[in-house]
């Protein structure tokens, strides 16, 4: 079934946070404006690591995608007295500037604060950056306006719900399987809540794994292929919720 989308409606806007190679970002770039992700545009790629190859993927995309780098250590260095929570609000500020319909965490290796999620949900306004009297407080009228419509935040995580929360989940899962502690592994895209990797799954998929096989040469490539499928499917699902095709 071909989805006819009125050409005068603006495309759906996707912002992506990364920290590394960006193969999941590449999957989104390749899927944009195809039936897998129709009438969609990536409007920002932000990394917390300067050397993230994903920034190059964005800059060399056709057309090039705007990029930004915002690292925690340099932020704290350049803003004496600032906190990690202030850093998260600075990241939120960059995201709000591009008015995304969805925010995708694709290999973003930084745990975001409750304050960050509140801003995305529209439950809190951004205070003028680090304004002493408003540091951390909800500035409301002095600060920038709250988002008028919640920006869903989704994350891809290389484990099944409740299995291996946190960093290095793919490696930890693989080793646990080889030790016989688990009998199935997989990957999920979930909504992001304060509790790491505990947000509601949007899509989860098992990934084939075999005793005695190699992590780098066998399991990891299989995991990535599955990730590239479900990050596109989940992003489309969420965009269809936010901007149903009929409204596009
Ligand atoms: N509040 C949330 N923030 C994030 C979530 C989430 O579910 N809730 N998902 C992560 C992605 N992720 C797992 O999918 C993950 C990423 C990073 C870490 C972590 O321990 N990060 C350390 C730093 C590690 C490093 O720099 O290498 C940290 O943030 O201090 C855990 C889970 C994205 N954010
Ligand atoms: N906990 C979060 C996490 O571990 N995310 C994982 O980081 C990798 C990023 O790859 P990429 O930079 O090639 O997209 C992916 O495997 C993703 O699942």
XYZ file of C-alpha atoms and ligand atoms in Angstrom:
300
model
C 0.000 0.000 0.000
C 1.572 3.320 -1.048
C 1.131 6.011 1.633
C 0.129 9.228 -0.140
C 1.399 12.139 1.992
C 0.435 15.676 0.989
C 3.662 17.272 -0.226
C 2.849 20.618 1.355
C 3.030 19.211 4.855
C 6.459 19.541 6.462
C 8.326 16.267 6.978
C 8.484 14.699 10.427
C 11.505 15.928 12.323
C 13.943 13.463 13.936
C 16.762 14.436 16.292
C 19.414 11.805 17.115
C 21.865 11.606 20.023
C 24.981 9.476 19.508
C 28.325 8.711 21.161
C 30.059 6.429 18.675
C 30.251 4.882 15.201
C 26.661 5.686 14.279
C 25.622 2.561 12.371
C 22.119 2.885 13.829
C 22.094 6.542 12.788
C 23.117 5.386 9.300
C 20.161 3.008 9.228
C 17.867 5.976 9.955
C 19.604 8.145 7.350
C 19.200 5.410 4.708
C 15.543 4.844 5.585
C 14.434 8.503 5.512
C 11.956 9.216 2.707
C 11.589 5.569 1.826
C 8.404 3.575 2.618
C 10.161 2.435 5.826
C 10.351 6.049 7.095
C 8.246 8.195 4.772
C 8.256 12.001 4.773
C 10.830 12.250 7.531
C 13.966 14.323 8.003
C 16.853 14.067 10.482
C 17.271 17.657 11.663
C 20.081 17.219 14.207
C 22.774 14.746 15.203
C 24.342 15.603 18.561
C 27.270 13.713 20.087
C 28.803 13.819 23.542
C 32.056 12.531 22.036
C 34.017 14.693 19.593
C 35.527 11.734 17.704
C 32.212 9.967 17.161
C 32.237 8.711 13.553
C 28.487 9.233 13.500
C 29.177 12.990 13.176
C 30.988 12.287 9.908
C 28.097 10.123 8.694
C 25.733 13.059 9.342
C 27.988 15.694 7.779
C 28.496 13.578 4.648
C 24.857 12.576 4.263
C 22.965 13.907 1.227
C 21.793 16.537 2.113
C 24.203 17.086 5.032
C 22.574 16.844 8.477
C 23.280 19.589 11.056
C 25.571 18.302 13.799
C 26.577 19.397 17.276
C 29.152 18.234 19.825
C 28.549 18.771 23.535
C 30.820 16.841 25.879
C 30.264 16.663 29.637
C 33.912 17.217 30.755
C 34.469 20.328 28.558
C 31.051 21.680 29.575
C 31.936 21.389 33.262
C 35.371 22.863 32.587
C 33.950 25.825 30.645
C 31.130 26.483 33.143
C 32.637 26.601 36.636
C 30.046 25.556 39.220
C 27.915 23.815 36.629
C 26.552 20.340 37.326
C 25.802 17.252 35.254
C 22.130 18.261 35.454
C 23.054 21.642 33.926
C 24.849 19.780 31.150
C 21.716 17.756 30.460
C 19.708 20.991 30.214
C 22.258 22.360 27.761
C 21.774 19.230 25.645
C 17.990 19.663 25.956
C 18.353 23.252 24.775
C 20.140 22.137 21.583
C 17.419 19.558 20.979
C 14.544 22.002 21.498
C 16.116 24.426 19.023
C 15.301 21.980 16.196
C 11.716 21.258 17.353
C 11.882 17.493 16.770
C 8.828 15.229 16.674
C 10.934 12.441 18.198
C 14.339 12.170 19.915
C 16.239 8.937 19.196
C 19.118 7.796 21.431
C 21.223 5.714 19.050
C 24.308 4.512 20.943
C 24.100 7.568 23.274
C 26.187 6.482 26.202
C 25.099 9.115 28.748
C 22.374 8.596 31.361
C 20.015 11.588 31.094
C 18.564 13.199 34.186
C 14.947 13.508 35.306
C 15.213 17.228 34.442
C 16.097 16.426 30.838
C 13.090 14.140 30.482
C 10.790 16.704 32.106
C 11.831 19.299 29.520
C 11.098 16.816 26.704
C 7.705 16.067 28.243
C 6.870 19.770 28.475
C 6.684 19.524 32.242
C 9.422 22.051 32.750
C 10.788 25.164 31.018
C 14.450 25.644 30.353
C 15.961 28.279 32.611
C 18.448 30.751 31.142
C 21.673 28.719 31.087
C 23.157 28.568 34.566
C 21.440 31.777 35.686
C 22.557 31.817 39.334
C 19.161 32.720 40.709
C 17.474 30.093 38.600
C 20.101 27.333 38.607
C 18.098 24.124 38.471
C 14.850 25.914 39.282
C 11.958 26.037 36.839
C 12.324 29.528 35.327
C 9.001 29.570 33.576
C 8.286 33.108 32.376
C 11.971 34.255 32.433
C 13.198 31.094 30.698
C 12.380 29.650 27.299
C 8.858 28.373 26.754
C 7.983 24.772 27.661
C 7.509 22.458 24.706
C 3.836 22.521 23.784
C 3.751 18.867 22.740
C 5.726 16.105 24.398
C 8.793 14.962 22.451
C 8.969 11.158 22.771
C 12.474 9.957 23.713
C 13.388 6.427 22.582
C 16.555 4.368 23.013
C 18.027 1.266 21.386
C 19.483 -1.192 23.881
C 21.229 -4.477 22.941
C 19.393 -6.651 25.448
C 15.849 -7.843 26.139
C 13.744 -6.035 28.773
C 15.063 -6.492 32.306
C 17.959 -8.714 31.193
C 21.180 -6.612 31.093
C 20.463 -2.986 31.960
C 23.221 -0.431 31.509
C 26.413 -0.179 29.517
C 28.154 -3.086 27.686
C 24.899 -5.052 27.649
C 25.722 -6.893 24.413
C 29.014 -8.263 25.758
C 27.544 -9.092 29.194
C 24.625 -10.895 27.588
C 26.828 -12.902 25.265
C 29.121 -14.015 28.106
C 26.146 -14.970 30.312
C 24.729 -17.092 27.454
C 28.058 -18.843 26.945
C 28.093 -19.595 30.714
C 24.567 -21.039 30.350
C 23.047 -18.401 32.663
C 20.520 -17.269 30.033
C 19.022 -19.128 27.069
C 17.932 -16.235 24.883
C 19.301 -12.810 23.952
C 17.981 -9.905 21.976
C 17.600 -6.187 21.497
C 14.910 -3.593 22.141
C 13.879 -0.040 21.416
C 12.207 1.400 24.481
C 10.819 4.685 25.743
C 13.307 6.476 27.982
C 12.461 7.029 31.628
C 14.776 8.027 34.457
C 15.343 4.390 35.420
C 17.937 3.114 32.934
C 16.592 0.700 30.297
C 13.341 0.225 32.208
C 11.116 2.317 29.984
C 8.274 0.571 28.123
C 9.550 -1.478 25.161
C 8.273 -0.341 21.756
C 9.855 -3.184 19.767
C 11.898 -6.118 21.076
C 13.471 -8.877 18.997
C 15.414 -11.991 19.837
C 18.872 -12.321 18.279
C 20.169 -15.793 17.383
C 23.158 -16.876 19.498
C 25.139 -20.115 19.583
C 27.328 -21.801 22.147
C 31.017 -21.442 21.387
C 30.603 -18.859 18.621
C 32.638 -15.651 18.506
C 31.265 -12.367 19.864
C 32.959 -10.005 17.403
C 32.705 -12.108 14.231
C 29.410 -13.946 14.753
C 27.072 -12.495 17.374
C 27.806 -8.718 17.126
C 27.186 -8.450 13.337
C 23.893 -10.347 13.828
C 22.939 -7.987 16.657
C 23.686 -4.881 14.587
C 21.665 -6.107 11.592
C 18.688 -6.607 13.898
C 19.232 -3.184 15.497
C 19.233 -1.444 12.105
C 15.815 -2.973 11.370
C 14.082 -2.208 14.650
C 15.427 1.326 15.156
C 13.762 2.329 11.881
C 10.524 0.439 12.657
C 10.289 1.896 16.170
C 10.997 5.439 14.989
C 8.230 5.133 12.397
C 5.831 3.716 14.978
C 6.423 6.657 17.307
C 6.190 9.210 14.478
C 2.878 7.660 13.402
C 1.652 8.204 16.967
C 2.877 11.790 17.127
C 1.858 12.737 13.591
C -0.603 10.177 12.237
C -0.239 9.734 8.449
C -3.747 11.230 8.004
C -2.455 14.468 9.581
C 0.643 14.578 7.410
N 17.610 8.183 32.065
C 18.034 7.353 31.073
N 19.084 7.715 30.336
C 19.495 6.886 29.335
C 18.861 5.637 29.116
C 17.724 5.295 29.907
O 17.086 4.233 29.716
N 17.337 6.184 30.874
N 19.365 4.755 28.179
C 20.739 5.054 27.846
C 21.423 4.112 26.925
N 22.031 3.055 27.709
C 21.497 1.833 27.627
O 20.707 1.573 26.691
C 23.083 3.378 28.633
C 24.062 4.241 28.257
C 25.083 4.564 29.174
C 25.084 4.064 30.443
C 26.137 4.480 31.427
O 26.408 3.817 32.397
N 26.730 5.688 31.165
C 27.693 6.289 32.065
C 28.908 6.711 31.290
C 29.438 5.606 30.498
C 30.378 6.113 29.430
O 30.567 7.317 29.284
O 30.844 5.238 28.712
C 27.097 7.581 32.601
O 26.181 8.132 31.963
O 27.643 8.065 33.604
C 24.062 3.218 30.827
C 23.051 2.874 29.913
C 20.947 6.474 27.456
N 20.542 7.268 28.572
N 23.266 0.927 26.312
C 23.251 1.588 25.096
C 24.032 0.744 24.124
O 24.789 -0.084 24.524
N 23.755 1.003 22.858
C 24.424 0.252 21.830
O 25.534 0.988 21.346
C 25.765 0.576 19.992
C 25.889 1.816 19.143
O 26.280 1.450 17.859
P 26.317 2.544 16.695
O 27.057 3.768 17.218
O 27.019 1.866 15.572
O 24.876 2.908 16.327
C 24.567 -0.274 19.576
O 24.884 -1.652 19.637
C 23.537 0.061 20.624
O 22.605 -0.969 20.901
